[in-house]
Each structure stands twice: as structure tokens, then as C-alpha cells.
Amino acid sequence: MPELPEVETVVRELRDGLQGRRIERMEALWSKTFQNINGRDVDGQRVRAIGRKGKYILLYLDDQDMIIHLRMSGQLLFTGARSQAPHKHDRLIFDLEGGERLVFRDARKFGRIYLVNEADSHLAHVGMDALDPRMTPSHFRNLLRQSRQGIKAFLLSQKGISGLGNIYVDEALFLAGIHPLTRCVSIKNPHELRTVILGVLTKAIDNMGSTISDYRNTRGNEGMNQHYFYVYGRQGLPCKKCGAIIVKARMAGRGTHFCPECQPEA
DNA sequence: CCAGCCCCCTGTCGGC
DNA sequence: TGCCGACAGGGGGCTG
């Protein structure tokens, strides 16, 4: 479900509603969700700071770091009253000081929450965040030079650059006029692709993310960016640039949407 | 190294 | 209506 813009939207809301507050008690309703690496517990700890790397949410607690990945259907929701019974899909409950409650809801049970000593070292294998200022034009160009993968597979891999998923890869490649199977090395204008990626992600953040079915922000609201897609989910409809019919095909293991005219095969 | 599977799960939708 | 397969914003593991 959530890619960088959806995760960033949630992170900004958590900075508002969770940062600086104490977790009085955590309750696990589905044991697989919570992966406790070092065996300690979070009860009584304060959330000192909140960060993000790619699609990972980082909670810096007093003594440990918590890493949250929503995967396909995970949601973090402020639900208010503690008296109400848990929702069918609630996997983890955080009772916060002051009486409010933060719930991790996840229909498909793919989401994971890790308690680790240091988040940053734990995520060292994840590529640089797409919006990191160090993702300069020359750095991005070098990443493309070093990979022999197709561009869609590379951007989805989270190696080198992290945060893009199936929606925003398809949208960015369309706007850059690049066929999804183009080899990274063969991309003529990496600078332009990087610029397009930044534009696609920041516009989606401005629109509070994209909701296809499951994504909600921490208040349970849908995003708005799904109303502005060029290709994602638009198979069979005319291209907004040239009028050709948008095609959906399986590429890099995922449903892939593109315009055969605007994104010719290399 | 890379592409292509499978798996982890549940819900939804289209076809018959 | 009901059943059944395909598919879904992700990612880890395995094989060829």
C-alpha cells in the first residue's frame, strides 16, 4: 500500500500527535507483527523523535528505536477512547499518556514493527531516501551507471534509492517518457528522471498520499493523489498526453501501467 | 548479478 | 447466489 508519500504523511501527523509523548503500555494482538530484537519492552518510554527512511517509519524512544513498516495494508490510527473494543484487524495497541490510543491496523498481516537498539544501523541495507538532499543529480546518475537492471526493477528494489513503489514508479517513468524495461545504463537523461521523481513524490505528499483501497492517514482519512494519476489504474483509457490507449502488463513482477506511444521500447 | 517464481495474508472483484 | 481464480501501494528467499 503505502509508498514514500503516504508514509511521509503519516510521519508528519505522528510528529504532531505522538512526538514527546509517553507510551504507557503496548499490547500485541497478533504476535508476528511485533519483532522484538533485543527483548526489552516499550512500556513507559517516551517518543523522543520521529523519522523516516524510504517506507520505514522510525520512532526514537528513550532507550531503543522502533521501526515500523506498513507493507501493503498497514495503518496507524489515533482512535481516542480506550473503552471501545478493538477492530477486527487491529494488530497492536499503544496506550498513550493522556488517555489516547494509537492502533496498528493491518488486514493482510504483512506489516512489521521492530524494536532495535539502533534504527540507522539496522536499516543500513536500505538505499538512500529518494528525498534525501544527498541524492544529488550526480549521485543518482552514478547509481544508474552501476546497475544492470531494468529501470522499473531497480526503482522498486529499494537498493540505492528507497521510497518508490509500484504507483510512483509507473507515474514517474511515464512523465519521463521511459519504458519500464529500459536498462538503467541506457537511460539518456538521468537528471531529468531524478527531477521527475522528486516532482511526483512532492506532489503526492502535497495531496496527502494516494488511496486505492486501504491507505488512510492517522485520522482515518483517504489521500487525494489518486485523482491525478496519469497511468496507474488507467489501463484502457486514453493517455492524457497523446491520447493513445494506456496498457497494463506484467513487468518486474508487478502490474505495470504505461503509454506505448510516450514510452517506446528502447 | 539478475529475472522470475513462491510465500507471507485477507479482501474484493470478475467470470461462469 | 455461490464458487474460484486473479489480483492488490511490499519485500524476503530461492532457483536457474
Short mmCIF file of C-alpha atoms (C1' of nucleotides) in Angstrom, two decimals:
data_model
loop_
_atom_site.label_atom_id
_atom_site.label_comp_id
_atom_site.label_asym_id
_atom_site.label_seq_id
_atom_site.Cartn_x
_atom_site.Cartn_y
_atom_site.Cartn_z
CA MET A 1 0.00 0.00 0.00
CA PRO A 2 1.92 2.94 1.24
CA GLU A 3 4.90 4.34 -0.54
CA LEU A 4 7.05 7.31 0.43
CA PRO A 5 4.31 9.99 0.16
CA GLU A 6 1.83 8.03 2.26
CA VAL A 7 4.48 7.20 4.88
CA GLU A 8 5.64 10.82 4.95
CA THR A 9 2.06 11.97 5.50
CA VAL A 10 1.75 9.61 8.46
CA VAL A 11 5.14 10.68 9.84
CA ARG A 12 4.17 14.35 9.78
CA GLU A 13 1.00 13.57 11.68
CA LEU A 14 2.89 11.46 14.20
CA ARG A 15 5.24 14.39 14.84
CA ASP A 16 2.15 16.32 15.76
CA GLY A 17 0.34 13.72 17.87
CA LEU A 18 2.96 11.29 19.17
CA GLN A 19 6.32 13.04 19.46
CA GLY A 20 7.18 13.90 23.06
CA ARG A 21 4.51 11.63 24.47
CA ARG A 22 4.93 8.57 26.64
CA ILE A 23 3.76 5.08 25.72
CA GLU A 24 2.13 3.79 28.88
CA ARG A 25 1.51 0.30 27.61
CA MET A 26 1.76 -1.70 24.42
CA GLU A 27 -0.44 -4.68 23.69
CA ALA A 28 0.14 -7.15 20.83
CA LEU A 29 -2.96 -8.75 19.34
CA TRP A 30 -1.14 -10.60 16.55
CA SER A 31 2.24 -11.89 17.63
CA LYS A 32 4.01 -11.83 14.26
CA THR A 33 3.61 -8.08 13.84
CA PHE A 34 5.94 -7.16 16.69
CA GLN A 35 9.51 -8.36 16.21
CA ASN A 36 11.37 -7.62 19.40
CA ILE A 37 15.03 -7.85 18.52
CA ASN A 38 16.52 -7.09 21.93
CA GLY A 39 13.89 -8.44 24.29
CA ARG A 40 13.15 -5.25 26.22
CA ASP A 41 9.74 -3.62 26.38
CA VAL A 42 8.50 -0.18 25.46
CA ASP A 43 6.12 0.49 28.34
CA GLY A 44 6.83 3.83 29.98
CA GLN A 45 9.15 5.09 27.27
CA ARG A 46 8.78 8.48 25.67
CA VAL A 47 8.88 9.06 21.90
CA ARG A 48 11.79 11.49 21.60
CA ALA A 49 11.79 11.96 17.84
CA ILE A 50 10.24 10.61 14.67
CA GLY A 51 11.94 9.95 11.36
CA ARG A 52 11.58 8.14 8.07
CA LYS A 53 13.82 6.27 5.65
CA GLY A 54 12.13 5.17 2.43
CA LYS A 55 8.95 3.43 3.51
CA TYR A 56 10.14 2.85 7.09
CA ILE A 57 8.80 4.92 9.99
CA LEU A 58 11.34 5.46 12.77
CA LEU A 59 10.34 6.13 16.38
CA TYR A 60 13.28 7.11 18.59
CA LEU A 61 12.27 6.08 22.10
CA ASP A 62 14.11 6.79 25.36
CA ASP A 63 16.14 3.60 25.33
CA GLN A 64 15.51 1.96 21.95
CA ASP A 65 14.37 2.62 18.42
CA MET A 66 11.17 1.34 16.88
CA ILE A 67 10.98 0.66 13.15
CA ILE A 68 7.54 0.41 11.56
CA HIS A 69 6.81 -0.87 8.06
CA LEU A 70 3.19 -0.73 6.91
CA ARG A 71 3.78 -3.04 3.92
CA MET A 72 0.56 -3.50 1.92
CA SER A 73 -2.35 -2.78 4.23
CA GLY A 74 -0.92 -1.37 7.47
CA GLN A 75 -2.43 1.73 9.07
CA LEU A 76 -1.51 3.78 12.14
CA LEU A 77 -4.66 5.29 13.62
CA PHE A 78 -5.36 7.56 16.57
CA THR A 79 -8.56 6.09 17.93
CA GLY A 80 -9.18 8.11 21.05
CA ALA A 81 -11.22 6.29 23.66
CA ARG A 82 -9.72 3.18 25.22
CA SER A 83 -13.08 1.76 26.13
CA GLN A 84 -14.07 0.71 22.64
CA ALA A 85 -13.41 -2.89 21.57
CA PRO A 86 -10.51 -3.46 19.15
CA HIS A 87 -11.27 -3.56 15.43
CA LYS A 88 -11.08 -6.96 13.75
CA HIS A 89 -7.80 -6.03 12.05
CA ASP A 90 -6.05 -4.32 14.95
CA ARG A 91 -2.67 -6.00 15.48
CA LEU A 92 -1.01 -3.72 18.05
CA ILE A 93 -2.31 -1.17 20.53
CA PHE A 94 -0.34 1.68 22.09
CA ASP A 95 -1.98 3.31 25.08
CA LEU A 96 -0.52 6.79 25.33
CA GLU A 97 -0.23 9.09 28.29
CA GLY A 98 -3.24 11.34 28.44
CA GLY A 99 -5.67 8.58 27.57
CA GLU A 100 -5.37 8.49 23.80
CA ARG A 101 -4.70 5.33 21.87
CA LEU A 102 -2.64 4.63 18.74
CA VAL A 103 -3.53 1.46 16.88
CA PHE A 104 -1.66 -0.52 14.23
CA ARG A 105 -4.36 -1.93 11.95
CA ASP A 106 -3.35 -4.32 9.18
CA ALA A 107 -5.79 -6.55 7.31
CA ARG A 108 -3.18 -8.59 5.47
CA LYS A 109 -0.78 -9.04 8.41
CA PHE A 110 2.28 -8.20 6.30
CA GLY A 111 3.20 -5.14 8.35
CA ARG A 112 6.10 -5.39 10.80
CA ILE A 113 7.26 -3.42 13.81
CA TYR A 114 10.83 -3.95 15.05
CA LEU A 115 12.29 -2.90 18.36
CA VAL A 116 16.03 -2.47 17.90
CA ASN A 117 18.97 -0.81 19.61
CA GLU A 118 19.73 1.48 16.69
CA ALA A 119 17.41 2.05 13.76
CA ASP A 120 20.00 3.57 11.47
CA SER A 121 22.42 0.65 11.55
CA HIS A 122 19.51 -1.76 11.29
CA LEU A 123 18.46 -0.11 8.01
CA ALA A 124 21.94 0.24 6.56
CA HIS A 125 21.00 -2.16 3.74
CA VAL A 126 18.17 0.15 2.59
CA GLY A 127 19.09 2.61 -0.12
CA MET A 128 19.22 6.38 0.39
CA ASP A 129 15.82 8.01 0.74
CA ALA A 130 14.59 9.47 -2.54
CA LEU A 131 14.11 12.89 -0.92
CA ASP A 132 17.45 12.92 0.90
CA PRO A 133 19.36 16.08 -0.09
CA ARG A 134 22.39 13.86 -0.71
CA MET A 135 20.50 12.26 -3.60
CA THR A 136 22.16 14.73 -5.96
CA PRO A 137 21.97 14.55 -9.76
CA SER A 138 25.48 13.11 -9.93
CA HIS A 139 24.78 10.54 -7.20
CA PHE A 140 21.61 9.42 -8.97
CA ARG A 141 23.42 9.20 -12.30
CA ASN A 142 26.13 7.04 -10.71
CA LEU A 143 23.51 4.69 -9.25
CA LEU A 144 22.07 4.14 -12.72
CA ARG A 145 25.52 3.54 -14.16
CA GLN A 146 26.22 0.82 -11.60
CA SER A 147 23.09 -1.26 -12.19
CA ARG A 148 22.41 -3.67 -14.99
CA GLN A 149 18.73 -4.00 -14.05
CA GLY A 150 15.75 -2.63 -15.89
CA ILE A 151 14.74 0.78 -14.52
CA LYS A 152 11.43 -0.35 -13.02
CA ALA A 153 13.02 -3.29 -11.20
CA PHE A 154 15.81 -1.02 -9.97
CA LEU A 155 13.50 1.67 -8.58
CA LEU A 156 11.31 -0.97 -6.90
CA SER A 157 14.27 -2.75 -5.31
CA GLN A 158 14.89 -0.06 -2.62
CA LYS A 159 18.62 -0.59 -3.20
CA GLY A 160 20.43 2.62 -3.99
CA ILE A 161 17.27 4.71 -3.75
CA SER A 162 14.32 3.98 -1.47
CA GLY A 163 10.71 5.09 -1.11
CA LEU A 164 9.24 4.48 -4.55
CA GLY A 165 6.73 1.67 -5.04
CA ASN A 166 4.56 0.46 -7.86
CA ILE A 167 2.37 3.57 -8.22
CA TYR A 168 5.05 6.24 -8.23
CA VAL A 169 7.47 4.24 -10.37
CA ASP A 170 4.83 3.93 -13.08
CA GLU A 171 3.88 7.59 -12.78
CA ALA A 172 7.48 8.82 -12.87
CA LEU A 173 8.50 6.65 -15.82
CA PHE A 174 5.50 7.89 -17.77
CA LEU A 175 6.33 11.54 -17.11
CA ALA A 176 9.96 10.92 -18.02
CA GLY A 177 8.95 9.12 -21.21
CA ILE A 178 10.91 5.99 -20.27
CA HIS A 179 9.79 2.41 -20.96
CA PRO A 180 9.81 0.37 -17.71
CA LEU A 181 12.14 -2.30 -19.12
CA THR A 182 14.82 0.17 -20.24
CA ARG A 183 18.22 -0.76 -18.80
CA CYS A 184 19.42 1.72 -16.17
CA VAL A 185 22.66 2.16 -18.08
CA SER A 186 20.76 3.10 -21.25
CA ILE A 187 18.83 5.99 -19.74
CA LYS A 188 19.76 9.08 -21.72
CA ASN A 189 18.85 11.75 -19.21
CA PRO A 190 19.19 10.63 -15.58
CA HIS A 191 18.99 14.24 -14.45
CA GLU A 192 15.52 14.61 -15.92
CA LEU A 193 14.34 11.31 -14.41
CA ARG A 194 15.54 12.42 -10.99
CA THR A 195 13.73 15.73 -11.33
CA VAL A 196 10.53 13.95 -12.39
CA ILE A 197 10.75 11.55 -9.43
CA LEU A 198 11.11 14.45 -6.97
CA GLY A 199 8.15 16.19 -8.58
CA VAL A 200 5.91 13.13 -8.49
CA LEU A 201 6.72 12.45 -4.82
CA THR A 202 6.34 16.03 -3.59
CA LYS A 203 3.06 16.48 -5.44
CA ALA A 204 1.76 13.27 -3.85
CA ILE A 205 2.81 14.48 -0.40
CA ASP A 206 1.02 17.78 -1.04
CA ASN A 207 -2.07 15.69 -1.83
CA MET A 208 -1.73 13.65 1.40
CA GLY A 209 -0.85 10.45 -0.47
CA SER A 210 -2.84 8.11 -2.72
CA THR A 211 -5.67 5.87 -1.56
CA ILE A 212 -6.52 2.90 -3.79
CA SER A 213 -8.32 0.87 -1.15
CA ASP A 214 -6.54 0.54 2.20
CA TYR A 215 -4.42 3.62 2.77
CA ARG A 216 -5.61 6.02 5.48
CA ASN A 217 -3.80 8.73 7.41
CA THR A 218 -3.65 8.65 11.22
CA ARG A 219 -7.11 10.20 11.44
CA GLY A 220 -8.63 7.60 9.10
CA ASN A 221 -8.89 9.89 6.10
CA GLU A 222 -8.10 8.98 2.49
CA GLY A 223 -5.46 10.72 0.40
CA MET A 224 -6.33 12.72 -2.71
CA ASN A 225 -3.46 11.99 -5.06
CA GLN A 226 -5.23 9.04 -6.71
CA HIS A 227 -7.36 11.57 -8.59
CA TYR A 228 -4.34 12.81 -10.53
CA PHE A 229 -2.75 9.61 -11.86
CA TYR A 230 -1.53 9.63 -15.47
CA VAL A 231 -1.18 5.88 -15.92
CA TYR A 232 -1.67 3.90 -12.68
CA GLY A 233 -5.03 2.14 -12.86
CA ARG A 234 -5.83 3.85 -16.17
CA GLN A 235 -5.39 0.82 -18.47
CA GLY A 236 -7.77 1.01 -21.44
CA LEU A 237 -8.19 4.78 -21.06
CA PRO A 238 -6.63 7.43 -23.30
CA CYS A 239 -3.21 8.84 -22.44
CA LYS A 240 -3.52 12.35 -21.00
CA LYS A 241 -0.62 13.49 -23.19
CA CYS A 242 -1.14 11.83 -26.55
CA GLY A 243 -4.50 10.00 -26.50
CA ALA A 244 -3.07 6.53 -27.11
CA ILE A 245 -4.56 3.73 -25.00
CA ILE A 246 -2.78 3.06 -21.71
CA VAL A 247 -1.55 -0.53 -21.43
CA LYS A 248 -1.23 -2.74 -18.36
CA ALA A 249 1.26 -5.60 -18.48
CA ARG A 250 3.36 -7.67 -16.08
CA MET A 251 6.87 -6.26 -15.73
CA ALA A 252 9.42 -6.68 -12.95
CA GLY A 253 6.88 -8.97 -11.30
CA ARG A 254 4.25 -6.25 -10.91
CA GLY A 255 1.25 -4.89 -12.76
CA THR A 256 2.78 -2.13 -14.87
CA HIS A 257 0.91 0.76 -16.49
CA PHE A 258 2.40 2.74 -19.36
CA CYS A 259 1.71 4.58 -22.59
CA PRO A 260 3.13 2.69 -25.59
CA GLU A 261 3.46 5.97 -27.53
CA CYS A 262 5.02 8.19 -24.86
CA GLN A 263 7.23 5.38 -23.53
CA PRO A 264 8.54 3.48 -26.55
CA GLU A 265 10.68 0.37 -26.07
CA ALA A 266 14.35 1.17 -26.20
"C1'" DC B 1 24.25 -10.26 -10.83
"C1'" DC B 2 19.57 -10.62 -12.40
"C1'" DA B 3 14.83 -12.23 -13.71
"C1'" DG B 4 11.26 -14.94 -12.33
"C1'" DC B 5 8.93 -17.53 -9.28
"C1'" DC B 6 6.82 -18.53 -4.47
"C1'" DC B 7 5.39 -17.16 0.02
"C1'" DC B 8 3.60 -14.40 3.71
"C1'" DC B 9 -2.24 -12.95 4.45
"C1'" DT B 10 -7.02 -11.11 3.73
"C1'" DG B 11 -10.38 -8.90 0.98
"C1'" DT B 12 -12.51 -7.81 -3.30
"C1'" DC B 13 -13.90 -8.31 -7.89
"C1'" DG B 14 -15.00 -10.51 -12.36
"C1'" DG B 15 -16.33 -14.61 -14.80
"C1'" DC B 16 -19.00 -18.72 -15.06
"C1'" DT C 1 -26.18 -16.59 -5.33
"C1'" DG C 2 -22.07 -19.15 -4.93
"C1'" DC C 3 -17.63 -20.73 -6.05
"C1'" DC C 4 -12.93 -19.98 -7.82
"C1'" DG C 5 -9.13 -17.75 -9.57
"C1'" DA C 6 -6.69 -13.48 -10.14
"C1'" DC C 7 -5.09 -9.60 -8.15
"C1'" DA C 8 -3.73 -5.87 -4.68
"C1'" DG C 9 0.62 0.72 -2.56
"C1'" DG C 10 5.77 -4.78 -0.22
"C1'" DG C 11 9.60 -7.47 0.46
"C1'" DG C 12 12.45 -11.73 1.54
"C1'" DG C 13 14.08 -16.10 -0.15
"C1'" DC C 14 15.10 -19.36 -3.54
"C1'" DT C 15 16.30 -21.12 -8.31
"C1'" DG C 16 18.12 -21.18 -12.89
#
